Every structure is written in structure tokens, then in C-alpha cells.
């Protein structure tokens, strides 16, 4: 649910409180989810105070094609 919310707004950063109001779930549960998503690389924390999180698009493991 939190992942879907972040992917729907990839260019914005949100606090747990803001997401909790939109999803109508507790801010504590959302904060725990955001911390887990940041640890797994799906989201990134973009500010410390207030803690704001943003979707972190997956990085490709292969180098870009240079058409050599």
C-alpha cells in the first residue's frame, strides 16, 4: 500500500503523517513501513527533520549500451 502510494507520486517526498492521512492508516504503521522500504532500497529518506521519504526507482545493474 505504501509502496503503491510512493510509486504513484515518484517526484514527491512525504512524511509518514501525510501518507497516513491519505491512506487512512496509523502514522506509526506507515513510519515503520517507510523505514523498511528505505532499508530495502525501494524508498529513500530525503530529509532528517521532518523525515520525508521518496520512491527510489530501481537502478539497472548492467551498464548502459554505448553502441560500440
GROMACS .gro file of C-alpha atoms in nm:
model
   68
    1UNK     CA    1   0.000   0.000   0.000
    2UNK     CA    2   0.277   0.247   0.093
    3UNK     CA    3   0.488   0.130  -0.200
    4UNK     CA    4   0.198   0.186  -0.438
    5UNK     CA    5   0.144   0.534  -0.294
    6UNK     CA    6   0.511   0.629  -0.338
    7UNK     CA    7   0.530   0.490  -0.692
    8UNK     CA    8   0.218   0.687  -0.784
    9UNK     CA    9   0.399   1.008  -0.676
   10UNK     CA   10   0.764   0.943  -0.773
   11UNK     CA   11   0.872   1.308  -0.781
   12UNK     CA   12   0.740   1.397  -0.434
   13UNK     CA   13   0.867   1.331  -0.082
   14UNK     CA   14   0.625   1.261   0.202
   15UNK     CA   15   0.620   1.234   0.580
   16UNK     CA   16   0.458   0.932   0.744
   17UNK     CA   17   0.183   1.161   0.873
   18UNK     CA   18   0.094   1.289   0.527
   19UNK     CA   19   0.080   0.937   0.384
   20UNK     CA   20  -0.121   0.812   0.683
   21UNK     CA   21  -0.385   1.077   0.625
   22UNK     CA   22  -0.415   0.986   0.257
   23UNK     CA   23  -0.424   0.610   0.321
   24UNK     CA   24  -0.624   0.633   0.645
   25UNK     CA   25  -0.385   0.415   0.848
   26UNK     CA   26  -0.186   0.496   1.159
   27UNK     CA   27   0.121   0.712   1.115
   28UNK     CA   28   0.323   0.466   1.327
   29UNK     CA   29   0.246   0.180   1.091
   30UNK     CA   30   0.329   0.398   0.791
   31UNK     CA   31   0.656   0.513   0.953
   32UNK     CA   32   0.756   0.150   1.015
   33UNK     CA   33   0.674   0.063   0.657
   34UNK     CA   34   0.874   0.359   0.523
   35UNK     CA   35   1.177   0.261   0.733
   36UNK     CA   36   1.159  -0.095   0.599
   37UNK     CA   37   1.119   0.030   0.242
   38UNK     CA   38   1.421   0.257   0.283
   39UNK     CA   39   1.627  -0.030   0.422
   40UNK     CA   40   1.533  -0.247   0.124
   41UNK     CA   41   1.608   0.032  -0.127
   42UNK     CA   42   1.252   0.081  -0.251
   43UNK     CA   43   1.233   0.425  -0.089
   44UNK     CA   44   1.493   0.673   0.030
   45UNK     CA   45   1.486   0.914   0.320
   46UNK     CA   46   1.543   1.259   0.172
   47UNK     CA   47   1.536   1.468   0.491
   48UNK     CA   48   1.601   1.406   0.858
   49UNK     CA   49   1.364   1.657   1.016
   50UNK     CA   50   1.093   1.605   0.935
   51UNK     CA   51   1.164   1.259   0.799
   52UNK     CA   52   1.049   1.261   0.440
   53UNK     CA   53   1.064   0.965   0.207
   54UNK     CA   54   1.054   0.935  -0.168
   55UNK     CA   55   1.027   0.645  -0.413
   56UNK     CA   56   1.369   0.516  -0.518
   57UNK     CA   57   1.343   0.376  -0.870
   58UNK     CA   58   1.546   0.057  -0.920
   59UNK     CA   59   1.890   0.103  -1.064
   60UNK     CA   60   1.998  -0.114  -1.354
   61UNK     CA   61   2.289  -0.345  -1.274
   62UNK     CA   62   2.404  -0.351  -1.634
   63UNK     CA   63   2.598  -0.066  -1.790
   64UNK     CA   64   2.422   0.148  -2.049
   65UNK     CA   65   2.457   0.039  -2.409
   66UNK     CA   66   2.719   0.258  -2.573
   67UNK     CA   67   2.664   0.121  -2.926
   68UNK     CA   68   3.031   0.030  -2.975
   0.00000   0.00000   0.00000
